[in-house]
Structure formats: C-alpha cells, structure tokens
Amino acid sequence: MVETSQRDAVIKVRGLRNQFGPQVVHDNLDLDVWRGEVLGIVGGSGTGKSVLLRTIVGLNQPAAGSIEVLGTNVLTAPEEERRQVETRWGVAFQDGALFSALTVLQNVMAPMREHLKLSTNLMKELGGLKISLVGLPHLACDKLPSELSGGMRKRAALARALALDPQIVFLDEPTAGLDPIGAAAYDDLIGELQRALGITVFMVTHDLDSLYAICDRIAVLAEKRVLVEGPIETMTDVDHPWVQEYFTGPRARAAQVKKSGSQ
C-alpha cells in the first residue's frame, strides 16, 4: 500500500473527454494513479473502462483533456519523447492480443526487437526469463498461442507486457474467462510481481475477488467521470445506486469473506 506522505502520481488525467460521434463516454474525467499501487478500475457496462485504458496508452485519441504519464504529456509530446515513455509501460489486453503466427517466445521478444538494440541470443535469454517469471514452463516458449490454454495465453501476454521492464503495467479484464482457481492464481501472480518489481498496476476488472485480493485502491466510473476513488473498504459508504449494488451485493460479501479467510 502506498503511504499518503509518499504519493507520487505516475499518471495524471485531467478534463478527459472521450466521444464517438454523438456518444459521449467520458466528460471532464480526472484521475491520479499513484506510483507502486494496484488500482482497480470498475464501472457498469458502457462506462468506458477499457476506453479509458486505451486512451491513456494512445490507442484512442480523446476529444479534450490532458494525460501525463511519468512526467510526459503523451497527447502533446514530440514523437520521439512519446516513444521513449511508451517503453516504460506494458499492456496485457483481455484476449491476450498475441501475434497468432509467432511463438510465445517470439511474442515476448517483439517489443525488444522494436525498442532495443540487442543480439538475438540475448533477446531469447531475456524472453525466456520473462516467460519463467509469469509461471509458464520452458516448453511454452516454442508454442503458438493457439496451442495454449486461456490461462496460459494470459500469462504469455503478461510476459510480453513485462518485456521491457516497465514501470507501469496496464491490465484489461485479466481474469475474464478463467475458472475460479485460475483467476485466484493469476491474482496471486500479479500481487507477487507488483511487490517484487515495484511496478504500478492499472487494472480494468469486474472481478470482485481481484478487487479484494490485490487492489490498494478502487476508481469507480459512472456518470461519464470518476465518481469516487479510495480503498475498497470505503465503497460501501458511497451513496450511489450502482456502487451500493456492486459493493454490498452477495458476490461482494462472498469476496470479502474469502479475503478474510485468507488472512
């Protein structure tokens, strides 16, 4: 957990407006992400959780606002400066988004080939270390994504996200589609990596177990903005219908009991 006195915002979003034709997804959205925390982004369907992630990493151009990542305004910075800051974050999308024609090792090496000037042998060695770091066996290196289970693909995507030793990792619905055991193991992996590597994790999720297990703070998207943010324990005090339903319902109570039982 990040100490209040030591807070350092690695991501600052101000006045963000995302609009697709007449549909306004975000309007005047503000958000800070603190160094070293695991931040969970939640919200109802259509609130733009993944849109927010994609906008921060540059896959969507907002209609208005500013986004500063690691001290760089990524919307206005020169191309070379932006490319430099992009090497300091990694992204794992919900479906993995792995290159289907490349092996797992080749997928992990892809960011290295793009941004680093290393020998092929060194990239292979580093790629193998990343694959091992996320708990995949060595034999997974030579497999294609189609030859992996859903859980293994998610771990392979995480290994690629970690390829350049990023300071920030973005995760889009990381446990979606996993069985409860697989989801819990993935949560444990994220928590272990965050502690071991000191990374900041920006996680879009609807999984209450994940929120209770590893998130330091929650940001709730509603009414086209960040409605509320804070530790998960404070969410039940928020006087908003969706927040109350989500954080006081039976699934939330079960997740809270599960967390209490694991401590």
mmCIF file of C-alpha atoms in Angstrom:
data_model
loop_
_atom_site.group_PDB
_atom_site.id
_atom_site.type_symbol
_atom_site.label_atom_id
_atom_site.label_comp_id
_atom_site.label_asym_id
_atom_site.label_seq_id
_atom_site.Cartn_x
_atom_site.Cartn_y
_atom_site.Cartn_z
ATOM 1 C CA MET A 1 0.000 0.000 0.000
ATOM 2 C CA VAL A 2 1.299 3.437 -0.920
ATOM 3 C CA GLU A 3 1.854 5.741 2.047
ATOM 4 C CA THR A 4 -0.033 9.027 1.721
ATOM 5 C CA SER A 5 3.061 11.066 2.509
ATOM 6 C CA GLN A 6 4.978 9.325 -0.295
ATOM 7 C CA ARG A 7 2.382 9.657 -3.041
ATOM 8 C CA ASP A 8 3.773 10.318 -6.479
ATOM 9 C CA ALA A 9 1.328 10.356 -9.383
ATOM 10 C CA VAL A 10 2.742 8.389 -12.317
ATOM 11 C CA ILE A 11 -0.450 9.006 -14.322
ATOM 12 C CA LYS A 12 -2.410 12.265 -14.236
ATOM 13 C CA VAL A 13 -5.609 12.546 -16.264
ATOM 14 C CA ARG A 14 -7.341 15.926 -16.327
ATOM 15 C CA GLY A 15 -10.549 17.064 -18.021
ATOM 16 C CA LEU A 16 -10.679 13.990 -20.268
ATOM 17 C CA ARG A 17 -13.458 13.829 -22.835
ATOM 18 C CA ASN A 18 -13.961 10.752 -24.987
ATOM 19 C CA GLN A 19 -16.611 10.946 -27.637
ATOM 20 C CA PHE A 20 -17.592 8.682 -30.526
ATOM 21 C CA GLY A 21 -19.910 10.590 -32.809
ATOM 22 C CA PRO A 22 -22.775 11.883 -30.676
ATOM 23 C CA GLN A 23 -21.988 9.413 -27.871
ATOM 24 C CA VAL A 24 -20.026 10.973 -25.001
ATOM 25 C CA VAL A 25 -18.319 8.261 -22.950
ATOM 26 C CA HIS A 26 -16.249 10.456 -20.610
ATOM 27 C CA ASP A 27 -16.702 14.122 -19.819
ATOM 28 C CA ASN A 28 -14.323 16.134 -17.642
ATOM 29 C CA LEU A 29 -12.813 12.969 -16.154
ATOM 30 C CA ASP A 30 -9.939 13.390 -13.667
ATOM 31 C CA LEU A 31 -7.789 10.599 -12.262
ATOM 32 C CA ASP A 32 -4.442 10.165 -10.497
ATOM 33 C CA VAL A 33 -2.606 6.841 -10.333
ATOM 34 C CA TRP A 34 -0.008 6.600 -7.564
ATOM 35 C CA ARG A 35 3.416 5.023 -8.006
ATOM 36 C CA GLY A 36 3.579 1.460 -6.724
ATOM 37 C CA GLU A 37 -0.143 0.918 -6.252
ATOM 38 C CA VAL A 38 -2.564 -1.564 -7.770
ATOM 39 C CA LEU A 39 -5.529 0.493 -8.942
ATOM 40 C CA GLY A 40 -8.739 -1.270 -9.900
ATOM 41 C CA ILE A 41 -10.983 0.464 -12.450
ATOM 42 C CA VAL A 42 -14.617 -0.591 -12.181
ATOM 43 C CA GLY A 43 -17.944 0.587 -13.526
ATOM 44 C CA GLY A 44 -21.139 -0.565 -15.158
ATOM 45 C CA SER A 45 -21.451 -1.632 -18.779
ATOM 46 C CA GLY A 46 -20.808 1.270 -21.136
ATOM 47 C CA THR A 47 -18.935 3.442 -18.648
ATOM 48 C CA GLY A 48 -15.773 3.265 -20.742
ATOM 49 C CA LYS A 49 -13.360 1.326 -18.552
ATOM 50 C CA SER A 50 -11.415 -0.138 -21.456
ATOM 51 C CA VAL A 51 -11.794 3.113 -23.404
ATOM 52 C CA LEU A 52 -10.015 4.917 -20.568
ATOM 53 C CA LEU A 53 -7.145 2.411 -20.631
ATOM 54 C CA ARG A 54 -6.845 2.581 -24.411
ATOM 55 C CA THR A 55 -6.847 6.382 -24.304
ATOM 56 C CA ILE A 56 -4.046 6.548 -21.739
ATOM 57 C CA VAL A 57 -1.831 4.196 -23.792
ATOM 58 C CA GLY A 58 -2.511 6.100 -27.005
ATOM 59 C CA LEU A 59 -4.861 3.745 -28.858
ATOM 60 C CA ASN A 60 -7.708 6.245 -28.713
ATOM 61 C CA GLN A 61 -7.465 9.996 -29.307
ATOM 62 C CA PRO A 62 -9.607 11.946 -26.818
ATOM 63 C CA ALA A 63 -11.744 14.921 -27.793
ATOM 64 C CA ALA A 64 -10.340 17.016 -24.947
ATOM 65 C CA GLY A 65 -8.192 16.892 -21.830
ATOM 66 C CA SER A 66 -4.613 16.067 -20.887
ATOM 67 C CA ILE A 67 -2.851 12.825 -19.978
ATOM 68 C CA GLU A 68 0.519 12.865 -18.261
ATOM 69 C CA VAL A 69 2.397 9.596 -17.815
ATOM 70 C CA LEU A 70 5.689 9.533 -15.921
ATOM 71 C CA GLY A 71 6.031 13.287 -16.334
ATOM 72 C CA THR A 72 5.290 13.364 -20.083
ATOM 73 C CA ASN A 73 2.127 14.763 -21.641
ATOM 74 C CA VAL A 74 1.529 11.875 -24.010
ATOM 75 C CA LEU A 75 -1.005 13.810 -26.093
ATOM 76 C CA THR A 76 1.308 16.693 -26.988
ATOM 77 C CA ALA A 77 4.848 15.314 -26.633
ATOM 78 C CA PRO A 78 7.064 15.005 -29.742
ATOM 79 C CA GLU A 79 7.007 11.541 -31.310
ATOM 80 C CA GLU A 80 10.469 10.547 -30.071
ATOM 81 C CA GLU A 81 9.674 11.569 -26.487
ATOM 82 C CA ARG A 82 6.408 9.695 -26.622
ATOM 83 C CA ARG A 83 8.121 6.574 -27.956
ATOM 84 C CA GLN A 84 10.541 6.736 -25.039
ATOM 85 C CA VAL A 85 7.783 6.872 -22.452
ATOM 86 C CA GLU A 86 5.939 4.033 -24.206
ATOM 87 C CA THR A 87 8.880 1.757 -23.406
ATOM 88 C CA ARG A 88 8.194 2.383 -19.723
ATOM 89 C CA TRP A 89 4.758 0.765 -19.726
ATOM 90 C CA GLY A 90 3.400 -2.618 -20.766
ATOM 91 C CA VAL A 91 -0.122 -3.662 -21.719
ATOM 92 C CA ALA A 92 -1.918 -7.003 -21.486
ATOM 93 C CA PHE A 93 -5.287 -6.957 -23.222
ATOM 94 C CA GLN A 94 -8.277 -9.082 -22.289
ATOM 95 C CA ASP A 95 -7.833 -11.635 -25.072
ATOM 96 C CA GLY A 96 -4.044 -11.502 -24.892
ATOM 97 C CA ALA A 97 -3.731 -9.946 -28.374
ATOM 98 C CA LEU A 98 -0.762 -12.197 -29.079
ATOM 99 C CA PHE A 99 0.566 -12.494 -32.629
ATOM 100 C CA SER A 100 -1.001 -15.759 -33.762
ATOM 101 C CA ALA A 101 1.790 -16.669 -36.199
ATOM 102 C CA LEU A 102 4.563 -16.164 -33.626
ATOM 103 C CA THR A 103 5.593 -18.471 -30.802
ATOM 104 C CA VAL A 104 5.296 -17.338 -27.208
ATOM 105 C CA LEU A 105 9.000 -16.518 -27.103
ATOM 106 C CA GLN A 106 8.792 -14.563 -30.358
ATOM 107 C CA ASN A 107 5.815 -12.639 -28.978
ATOM 108 C CA VAL A 108 7.754 -11.690 -25.862
ATOM 109 C CA MET A 109 10.752 -10.700 -27.969
ATOM 110 C CA ALA A 110 8.671 -8.442 -30.236
ATOM 111 C CA PRO A 111 8.880 -5.308 -28.018
ATOM 112 C CA MET A 112 12.609 -5.895 -27.603
ATOM 113 C CA ARG A 113 13.108 -6.036 -31.364
ATOM 114 C CA GLU A 114 11.186 -2.783 -31.763
ATOM 115 C CA HIS A 115 12.798 -0.739 -29.000
ATOM 116 C CA LEU A 116 16.148 -2.323 -28.056
ATOM 117 C CA LYS A 117 19.362 -2.987 -29.916
ATOM 118 C CA LEU A 118 20.246 -6.413 -28.580
ATOM 119 C CA SER A 119 21.557 -9.600 -30.123
ATOM 120 C CA THR A 120 19.029 -12.309 -30.933
ATOM 121 C CA ASN A 121 20.607 -14.656 -28.385
ATOM 122 C CA LEU A 122 20.321 -12.073 -25.617
ATOM 123 C CA MET A 123 16.695 -11.343 -26.517
ATOM 124 C CA LYS A 124 15.950 -15.067 -26.407
ATOM 125 C CA GLU A 125 17.552 -15.327 -22.984
ATOM 126 C CA LEU A 126 15.660 -12.307 -21.640
ATOM 127 C CA GLY A 127 12.422 -13.538 -23.204
ATOM 128 C CA GLY A 128 12.841 -16.903 -21.528
ATOM 129 C CA LEU A 129 13.328 -15.173 -18.176
ATOM 130 C CA LYS A 130 10.095 -13.189 -18.607
ATOM 131 C CA ILE A 131 8.202 -16.342 -19.543
ATOM 132 C CA SER A 132 9.537 -18.085 -16.454
ATOM 133 C CA LEU A 133 8.705 -15.019 -14.339
ATOM 134 C CA VAL A 134 4.974 -15.363 -15.101
ATOM 135 C CA GLY A 135 4.946 -19.037 -14.175
ATOM 136 C CA LEU A 136 4.978 -20.638 -17.607
ATOM 137 C CA PRO A 137 7.116 -23.748 -18.212
ATOM 138 C CA HIS A 138 10.085 -23.512 -20.577
ATOM 139 C CA LEU A 139 8.341 -25.729 -23.137
ATOM 140 C CA ALA A 140 5.754 -22.952 -23.609
ATOM 141 C CA CYS A 141 8.408 -20.839 -25.344
ATOM 142 C CA ASP A 142 8.056 -22.677 -28.652
ATOM 143 C CA LYS A 143 4.271 -22.988 -28.652
ATOM 144 C CA LEU A 144 1.886 -20.878 -30.727
ATOM 145 C CA PRO A 145 -0.914 -19.019 -28.919
ATOM 146 C CA SER A 146 -3.464 -21.452 -30.401
ATOM 147 C CA GLU A 147 -1.685 -24.300 -28.612
ATOM 148 C CA LEU A 148 -2.105 -22.703 -25.185
ATOM 149 C CA SER A 149 -4.965 -22.741 -22.728
ATOM 150 C CA GLY A 150 -6.744 -19.474 -21.969
ATOM 151 C CA GLY A 151 -4.882 -19.066 -18.706
ATOM 152 C CA MET A 152 -1.515 -19.707 -20.345
ATOM 153 C CA ARG A 153 -2.273 -17.153 -23.066
ATOM 154 C CA LYS A 154 -2.977 -14.554 -20.406
ATOM 155 C CA ARG A 155 0.343 -15.320 -18.740
ATOM 156 C CA ALA A 156 2.138 -15.148 -22.077
ATOM 157 C CA ALA A 157 0.552 -11.750 -22.722
ATOM 158 C CA LEU A 158 1.733 -10.622 -19.294
ATOM 159 C CA ALA A 159 5.266 -11.815 -20.085
ATOM 160 C CA ARG A 160 5.206 -9.681 -23.235
ATOM 161 C CA ALA A 161 3.911 -6.715 -21.212
ATOM 162 C CA LEU A 162 6.925 -7.144 -18.907
ATOM 163 C CA ALA A 163 9.426 -7.497 -21.769
ATOM 164 C CA LEU A 164 10.963 -4.021 -21.391
ATOM 165 C CA ASP A 165 10.953 -3.948 -17.560
ATOM 166 C CA PRO A 166 8.118 -1.379 -17.423
ATOM 167 C CA GLN A 167 7.287 0.870 -14.509
ATOM 168 C CA ILE A 168 3.544 0.634 -15.240
ATOM 169 C CA VAL A 169 1.516 -2.370 -16.365
ATOM 170 C CA PHE A 170 -1.991 -1.973 -17.797
ATOM 171 C CA LEU A 171 -4.294 -4.987 -17.496
ATOM 172 C CA ASP A 172 -7.681 -5.185 -19.245
ATOM 173 C CA GLU A 173 -10.012 -7.702 -17.557
ATOM 174 C CA PRO A 174 -7.081 -10.011 -16.726
ATOM 175 C CA THR A 175 -9.153 -12.786 -15.112
ATOM 176 C CA ALA A 176 -12.094 -12.757 -17.563
ATOM 177 C CA GLY A 177 -12.857 -16.272 -18.765
ATOM 178 C CA LEU A 178 -10.740 -18.008 -16.144
ATOM 179 C CA ASP A 179 -12.117 -20.540 -13.696
ATOM 180 C CA PRO A 180 -12.001 -19.511 -10.013
ATOM 181 C CA ILE A 181 -8.770 -21.419 -9.337
ATOM 182 C CA GLY A 182 -7.041 -19.958 -12.389
ATOM 183 C CA ALA A 183 -8.291 -16.467 -11.576
ATOM 184 C CA ALA A 184 -7.031 -16.698 -7.983
ATOM 185 C CA ALA A 185 -3.634 -17.928 -9.196
ATOM 186 C CA TYR A 186 -3.416 -15.012 -11.644
ATOM 187 C CA ASP A 187 -4.308 -12.547 -8.869
ATOM 188 C CA ASP A 188 -1.561 -14.035 -6.715
ATOM 189 C CA LEU A 189 0.892 -13.690 -9.609
ATOM 190 C CA ILE A 190 0.057 -10.004 -10.120
ATOM 191 C CA GLY A 191 0.424 -9.322 -6.415
ATOM 192 C CA GLU A 192 3.779 -11.109 -6.269
ATOM 193 C CA LEU A 193 5.112 -9.308 -9.348
ATOM 194 C CA GLN A 194 3.972 -5.930 -8.059
ATOM 195 C CA ARG A 195 5.772 -6.458 -4.764
ATOM 196 C CA ALA A 196 8.899 -7.956 -6.313
ATOM 197 C CA LEU A 197 9.289 -5.473 -9.173
ATOM 198 C CA GLY A 198 7.747 -2.372 -7.585
ATOM 199 C CA ILE A 199 5.538 -1.791 -10.625
ATOM 200 C CA THR A 200 2.352 0.244 -10.750
ATOM 201 C CA VAL A 201 -0.675 -1.737 -11.938
ATOM 202 C CA PHE A 202 -3.659 -0.135 -13.696
ATOM 203 C CA MET A 203 -6.274 -2.882 -13.823
ATOM 204 C CA VAL A 204 -9.669 -2.762 -15.510
ATOM 205 C CA THR A 205 -11.763 -5.509 -13.960
ATOM 206 C CA HIS A 206 -15.231 -6.567 -12.906
ATOM 207 C CA ASP A 207 -13.876 -9.371 -10.717
ATOM 208 C CA LEU A 208 -14.691 -8.628 -7.091
ATOM 209 C CA ASP A 209 -12.290 -11.319 -5.901
ATOM 210 C CA SER A 210 -9.454 -9.499 -7.682
ATOM 211 C CA LEU A 211 -10.500 -6.157 -6.220
ATOM 212 C CA TYR A 212 -10.471 -7.503 -2.674
ATOM 213 C CA ALA A 213 -7.353 -9.640 -3.149
ATOM 214 C CA ILE A 214 -4.795 -7.263 -4.660
ATOM 215 C CA CYS A 215 -6.107 -3.716 -5.206
ATOM 216 C CA ASP A 216 -4.853 -0.892 -2.991
ATOM 217 C CA ARG A 217 -7.468 1.485 -4.336
ATOM 218 C CA ILE A 218 -10.618 1.480 -6.475
ATOM 219 C CA ALA A 219 -11.778 4.086 -9.001
ATOM 220 C CA VAL A 220 -15.441 3.850 -9.977
ATOM 221 C CA LEU A 221 -16.509 5.121 -13.397
ATOM 222 C CA ALA A 222 -20.077 6.434 -13.511
ATOM 223 C CA GLU A 223 -21.872 9.434 -14.953
ATOM 224 C CA LYS A 224 -19.054 9.851 -17.535
ATOM 225 C CA ARG A 225 -16.364 10.503 -14.927
ATOM 226 C CA VAL A 226 -14.544 9.019 -11.943
ATOM 227 C CA LEU A 227 -17.414 9.106 -9.484
ATOM 228 C CA VAL A 228 -15.382 8.050 -6.449
ATOM 229 C CA GLU A 229 -11.978 6.589 -5.621
ATOM 230 C CA GLY A 230 -10.480 5.103 -2.498
ATOM 231 C CA PRO A 231 -9.792 1.842 -0.638
ATOM 232 C CA ILE A 232 -12.369 -0.857 -1.280
ATOM 233 C CA GLU A 233 -13.489 -0.706 2.350
ATOM 234 C CA THR A 234 -14.853 2.797 1.746
ATOM 235 C CA MET A 235 -17.009 1.871 -1.246
ATOM 236 C CA THR A 236 -19.977 0.726 0.845
ATOM 237 C CA ASP A 237 -20.290 4.271 2.212
ATOM 238 C CA VAL A 238 -20.858 5.766 -1.250
ATOM 239 C CA ASP A 239 -24.460 6.869 -1.777
ATOM 240 C CA HIS A 240 -24.894 5.796 -5.380
ATOM 241 C CA PRO A 241 -27.214 3.012 -6.630
ATOM 242 C CA TRP A 242 -24.669 1.160 -8.787
ATOM 243 C CA VAL A 243 -21.893 1.405 -6.187
ATOM 244 C CA GLN A 244 -24.210 0.144 -3.459
ATOM 245 C CA GLU A 245 -25.471 -2.743 -5.560
ATOM 246 C CA TYR A 246 -21.981 -3.744 -6.674
ATOM 247 C CA PHE A 247 -20.146 -3.488 -3.367
ATOM 248 C CA THR A 248 -22.859 -4.683 -0.973
ATOM 249 C CA GLY A 249 -24.387 -7.484 -3.037
ATOM 250 C CA PRO A 250 -23.943 -11.212 -2.363
ATOM 251 C CA ARG A 251 -20.897 -11.551 -4.649
ATOM 252 C CA ALA A 252 -19.154 -8.695 -2.845
ATOM 253 C CA ARG A 253 -19.930 -10.253 0.532
ATOM 254 C CA ALA A 254 -18.562 -13.605 -0.669
ATOM 255 C CA ALA A 255 -15.379 -11.948 -1.939
ATOM 256 C CA GLN A 256 -14.927 -10.152 1.378
ATOM 257 C CA VAL A 257 -15.370 -13.406 3.303
ATOM 258 C CA LYS A 258 -12.854 -15.102 1.008
ATOM 259 C CA LYS A 259 -10.307 -12.352 1.658
ATOM 260 C CA SER A 260 -10.868 -12.522 5.417
ATOM 261 C CA GLY A 261 -10.403 -16.290 5.337
ATOM 262 C CA SER A 262 -7.082 -15.989 3.502
ATOM 263 C CA GLN A 263 -5.568 -13.547 6.005
#
